[in-house]
Coordinates of C-alpha atoms in Angstrom, one line a residue:
M1 CA 10.5 30.4 10.4
Q2 CA 13.5 28.6 11.7
R3 CA 13.4 27.6 15.4
T4 CA 16.0 26.0 17.6
E5 CA 13.3 24.1 19.5
R6 CA 15.4 24.1 22.6
I7 CA 12.4 24.4 24.9
W8 CA 10.8 21.4 23.3
A9 CA 14.0 19.4 23.7
E10 CA 14.2 20.5 27.4
A11 CA 10.5 19.5 27.8
L12 CA 11.1 16.0 26.3
E13 CA 14.2 15.4 28.6
R14 CA 12.4 16.7 31.7
G15 CA 9.4 14.6 30.7
R16 CA 11.6 11.5 30.5
L17 CA 12.8 12.1 34.1
A18 CA 9.4 13.0 35.4
L19 CA 7.9 9.9 34.0
K20 CA 10.5 7.8 35.6
S21 CA 9.9 9.4 39.0
G22 CA 6.1 9.2 38.7
S23 CA 5.6 13.0 38.6
L24 CA 4.3 12.8 35.0
V25 CA 1.0 10.8 34.4
P26 CA 0.4 10.7 30.6
L27 CA -3.3 10.1 29.6
E28 CA -3.7 6.7 28.0
T29 CA -6.1 6.9 25.1
E30 CA -6.9 4.9 21.9
L31 CA -7.9 6.4 18.5
I32 CA -11.4 5.3 17.5
P33 CA -11.6 4.6 13.7
P34 CA -13.5 7.3 11.9
Q35 CA -17.2 6.7 11.4
G36 CA -18.0 9.6 9.1
W37 CA -16.6 12.4 11.3
E38 CA -13.4 13.1 9.4
P39 CA -11.2 15.2 9.7
F40 CA -12.0 15.1 13.5
Q41 CA -10.0 12.7 15.7
L42 CA -12.0 11.0 18.4
R43 CA -10.0 9.2 21.2
R44 CA -11.3 7.1 24.0
L45 CA -9.9 7.8 27.4
L46 CA -8.5 4.5 28.9
S47 CA -6.8 6.0 32.0
A48 CA -8.8 6.8 35.1
T49 CA -10.2 10.4 34.9
P50 CA -7.5 12.7 36.4
K51 CA -8.4 14.1 39.9
H52 CA -8.5 17.7 38.6
L53 CA -11.3 16.7 36.2
R54 CA -13.2 14.7 38.7
A55 CA -13.2 17.1 41.6
Q56 CA -16.2 19.3 42.3
G57 CA -16.3 22.6 44.1
P58 CA -13.1 24.5 45.2
K59 CA -9.9 22.9 44.0
P60 CA -6.4 23.2 45.4
N61 CA -4.0 25.2 43.1
P62 CA -1.5 22.8 41.6
F63 CA 0.7 25.7 40.5
R64 CA 1.2 27.3 44.0
P65 CA 3.7 25.8 44.4
W66 CA 4.3 24.0 41.1
D67 CA 5.7 20.6 41.1
S68 CA 9.5 21.2 40.6
P69 CA 10.1 17.9 38.7
L70 CA 7.8 19.3 36.0
Q71 CA 9.6 22.7 35.6
V72 CA 11.1 23.1 32.2
R73 CA 12.3 26.7 32.2
L74 CA 11.8 30.0 34.1
L75 CA 10.9 33.0 31.9
G76 CA 12.1 36.0 33.9
R77 CA 10.3 36.7 37.2
R78 CA 6.8 36.4 36.1
H79 CA 6.3 33.2 33.9
L80 CA 7.6 29.7 33.5
V81 CA 7.2 26.7 31.2
L82 CA 5.9 23.7 33.0
L83 CA 5.1 20.2 31.8
N84 CA 1.5 19.3 31.8
K85 CA 1.2 16.6 34.5
Y86 CA -1.5 14.8 32.4
P87 CA -0.1 15.3 28.8
V88 CA -1.9 14.4 25.7
Q89 CA 1.5 14.1 23.9
A90 CA 5.1 14.1 24.7
G91 CA 6.4 17.7 25.2
H92 CA 2.9 19.0 26.1
V93 CA 3.7 22.2 28.1
L94 CA 2.0 24.9 30.0
L95 CA 3.0 28.6 30.1
I96 CA 1.9 29.7 33.6
T97 CA 2.3 32.8 35.8
Q98 CA 4.6 32.3 38.7
A99 CA 2.3 34.3 41.0
Y100 CA -1.4 33.7 40.9
Q101 CA -3.4 35.4 38.2
P102 CA -6.9 34.4 37.4
Q103 CA -7.6 32.2 34.3
S104 CA -10.8 34.2 33.9
G105 CA -9.0 37.5 33.7
W106 CA -7.7 39.3 30.6
L107 CA -4.4 38.1 29.1
D108 CA -2.1 41.0 29.4
D109 CA 1.0 42.4 27.6
G110 CA 3.3 40.3 29.9
D111 CA 1.5 37.1 29.1
W112 CA 1.8 37.8 25.3
A113 CA 5.5 38.7 25.7
A114 CA 6.1 35.3 27.4
V115 CA 4.1 33.6 24.6
A116 CA 6.2 35.3 22.0
L117 CA 9.4 34.3 23.7
V118 CA 8.5 30.6 23.7
D119 CA 6.9 30.8 20.3
A120 CA 10.2 32.2 18.8
D121 CA 11.9 29.0 20.0
T122 CA 9.2 26.3 19.8
G123 CA 6.1 26.5 17.7
G124 CA 2.9 24.5 17.5
L125 CA -0.7 24.6 18.5
W126 CA -1.3 27.1 21.3
F127 CA -4.6 27.0 23.1
F128 CA -6.3 28.8 26.1
N129 CA -9.5 28.0 27.9
S130 CA -10.7 31.2 29.6
C131 CA -12.6 29.7 32.5
A132 CA -14.4 26.5 33.6
E133 CA -17.3 27.2 31.3
A134 CA -14.8 27.1 28.4
G135 CA -13.1 23.9 29.5
A136 CA -10.4 25.2 31.9
S137 CA -9.6 22.7 34.7
Q138 CA -7.6 25.1 36.8
P139 CA -8.3 28.8 37.9
H140 CA -4.6 29.8 37.8
R141 CA -3.6 31.4 34.5
H142 CA -2.1 29.0 32.0
L143 CA -1.8 28.7 28.2
Q144 CA -1.0 25.4 26.7
L145 CA 1.3 24.4 23.8
L146 CA 1.4 21.2 21.8
P147 CA 4.7 21.5 19.9
R148 CA 4.9 20.9 16.1
H149 CA 7.9 20.8 13.7
G150 CA 8.1 23.2 10.8
D151 CA 5.0 23.2 8.6
Q152 CA 3.5 20.0 10.2
A153 CA -0.3 20.2 10.4
A154 CA -1.1 21.8 13.8
C155 CA -4.4 20.0 14.3
P156 CA -7.1 18.0 12.4
L157 CA -8.9 21.2 11.4
D158 CA -5.7 23.1 10.3
G159 CA -6.4 22.6 6.6
L160 CA -10.0 23.8 6.9
L161 CA -8.9 26.9 8.9
R162 CA -6.2 27.8 6.3
A163 CA -8.8 27.3 3.6
Q164 CA -11.1 29.7 5.2
L165 CA -8.4 32.3 5.3
A166 CA -7.8 31.7 1.6
G167 CA -11.5 32.4 0.9
A168 CA -12.6 28.7 0.6
G169 CA -15.1 27.1 2.9
G170 CA -16.9 28.5 6.0
P171 CA -18.1 30.5 7.7
W172 CA -19.0 28.3 10.6
P173 CA -22.4 28.8 12.2
W174 CA -21.2 30.0 15.6
A175 CA -19.6 33.1 17.1
Y176 CA -15.9 33.1 16.2
R177 CA -13.2 35.2 14.6
L178 CA -10.3 33.9 12.5
S179 CA -7.3 36.0 11.5
P180 CA -4.1 35.2 9.6
R181 CA -0.8 35.2 11.4
R182 CA 2.2 36.5 9.5
P183 CA 5.8 35.2 9.9
G184 CA 7.7 36.8 12.7
E185 CA 4.7 38.3 14.4
G186 CA 5.5 38.9 18.1
A187 CA 3.8 40.0 21.3
E188 CA 2.3 43.3 20.0
A189 CA 0.6 41.6 17.0
L190 CA -0.7 38.8 19.1
A191 CA -2.1 41.1 21.7
A192 CA -3.7 43.3 19.0
T193 CA -5.4 40.3 17.4
Y194 CA -6.6 39.1 20.8
H195 CA -8.2 42.5 21.6
A196 CA -9.7 42.9 18.2
H197 CA -11.4 39.5 18.4
A198 CA -12.6 40.2 21.9
L199 CA -14.3 43.4 20.8
A200 CA -15.8 41.8 17.7
L201 CA -17.3 38.9 19.8
G202 CA -18.7 41.0 22.5
L203 CA -16.2 39.9 25.1
G204 CA -15.4 43.5 26.0
E205 CA -12.1 45.2 26.5
P206 CA -9.7 45.6 29.5
A207 CA -10.2 49.3 29.7
G208 CA -13.9 49.0 30.5
D209 CA -14.3 45.4 31.7
P210 CA -12.5 44.0 34.8
R211 CA -12.8 40.5 33.1
P212 CA -14.2 39.2 29.8
R213 CA -17.9 39.2 29.6
H214 CA -18.3 35.7 28.2
P215 CA -16.3 32.4 28.2
Y216 CA -14.1 31.9 25.2
N217 CA -11.3 29.7 23.7
L218 CA -8.2 30.8 21.9
M219 CA -6.2 28.7 19.5
F220 CA -3.3 29.9 17.4
T221 CA -0.4 28.6 15.2
D222 CA 2.1 30.1 12.8
H223 CA -0.7 30.5 10.3
W224 CA -3.9 31.5 12.1
F225 CA -5.4 32.9 15.3
L226 CA -8.9 31.7 16.2
T227 CA -11.2 32.9 19.0
V228 CA -14.5 31.2 19.8
R229 CA -17.1 32.5 22.2
R230 CA -18.6 29.8 24.3
E231 CA -22.1 28.9 25.5
R232 CA -21.6 25.7 27.5
E233 CA -18.8 23.3 28.4
H234 CA -20.6 20.0 28.3
V235 CA -22.7 18.6 25.4
A236 CA -24.0 15.1 25.2
G237 CA -21.6 14.1 28.0
F238 CA -18.5 15.4 26.1
S239 CA -16.3 18.0 27.8
V240 CA -15.4 20.5 25.0
N241 CA -12.4 22.8 25.5
A242 CA -10.4 24.6 22.9
L243 CA -9.0 21.4 21.5
G244 CA -12.5 20.5 20.3
F245 CA -12.5 23.5 18.0
A246 CA -9.1 22.3 16.7
G247 CA -10.6 18.9 15.8
Y248 CA -9.7 16.8 18.8
L249 CA -12.5 15.1 20.7
L250 CA -12.3 12.9 23.8
L251 CA -14.7 10.1 24.6
S252 CA -14.8 9.6 28.4
K253 CA -17.2 8.0 30.9
G254 CA -20.6 9.5 30.3
S255 CA -19.9 10.7 26.8
E256 CA -22.7 9.7 24.4
L257 CA -21.0 8.0 21.4
A258 CA -24.4 7.3 19.9
W259 CA -25.3 11.0 19.9
L260 CA -22.0 11.8 18.2
Q261 CA -22.6 9.1 15.6
R262 CA -26.1 10.4 14.9
E263 CA -25.5 14.2 15.1
G264 CA -21.8 14.5 14.2
P265 CA -19.0 16.6 15.6
W266 CA -20.0 19.8 13.9
A267 CA -23.3 19.7 15.8
L268 CA -21.3 19.1 19.0
L269 CA -19.3 22.3 18.4
Q270 CA -22.3 24.3 17.4
A271 CA -24.0 23.4 20.7
A272 CA -20.9 24.3 22.7
A273 CA -20.3 27.6 21.1
A274 CA -22.4 30.8 21.3
K275 CA -24.7 31.5 18.4
G276 CA -23.1 33.4 15.5

């Protein structure tokens, strides 16, 4: 799938300017050498914990209004592409609704149309945390994209996920659904997979449920679409969002490294996800 990657280029240029003005605050981390947990990547947070992760109770909505120096591109009248203020890599962007929509509500056809529009230009690892219990830090609807070039591995568990689709490895011992994505799939196919996974995992459906019945994470790339039903957000001091199920773990203040060394990352994910 050939892409122009114009949105990614715009995000990098906007990021350069926002970093210079102080609007962008990249998270400083260091990679901890593997200690038997490959292929997972464990990084230690060196920066101060961002305010949006420290705050307890009601939080101000950072997207109403959004920070204009972080705006990458408007997508019609309903969505826009925005730089993540606390990026984990250069070009880390959010796809948000311009008007408030709840993160805990169902993703709708308009959301998937906006995803497809961005995805046709710039691909990579998409992820979505459905609510605070699934690792969402903001209640305003937003999907996230970590851009990738061509057939570059999307995440540390990309190879294992592709192997599962090919009939090798797995299944994992928690509640999840994994489906292949075919080249050129657009909004309708994405929405159909989303709703099929929701039904299979007991999350419900928009026609009968005003909001999903359980917390969940989404991750998808050019090759696969993964939905995980969640049980809890914190395990052994680790905050686990969708990126955990992609193979990225973050060691922050309060995280129990000794627990991870003893039990391993697979036990961490199994404790965070609902039982299969």
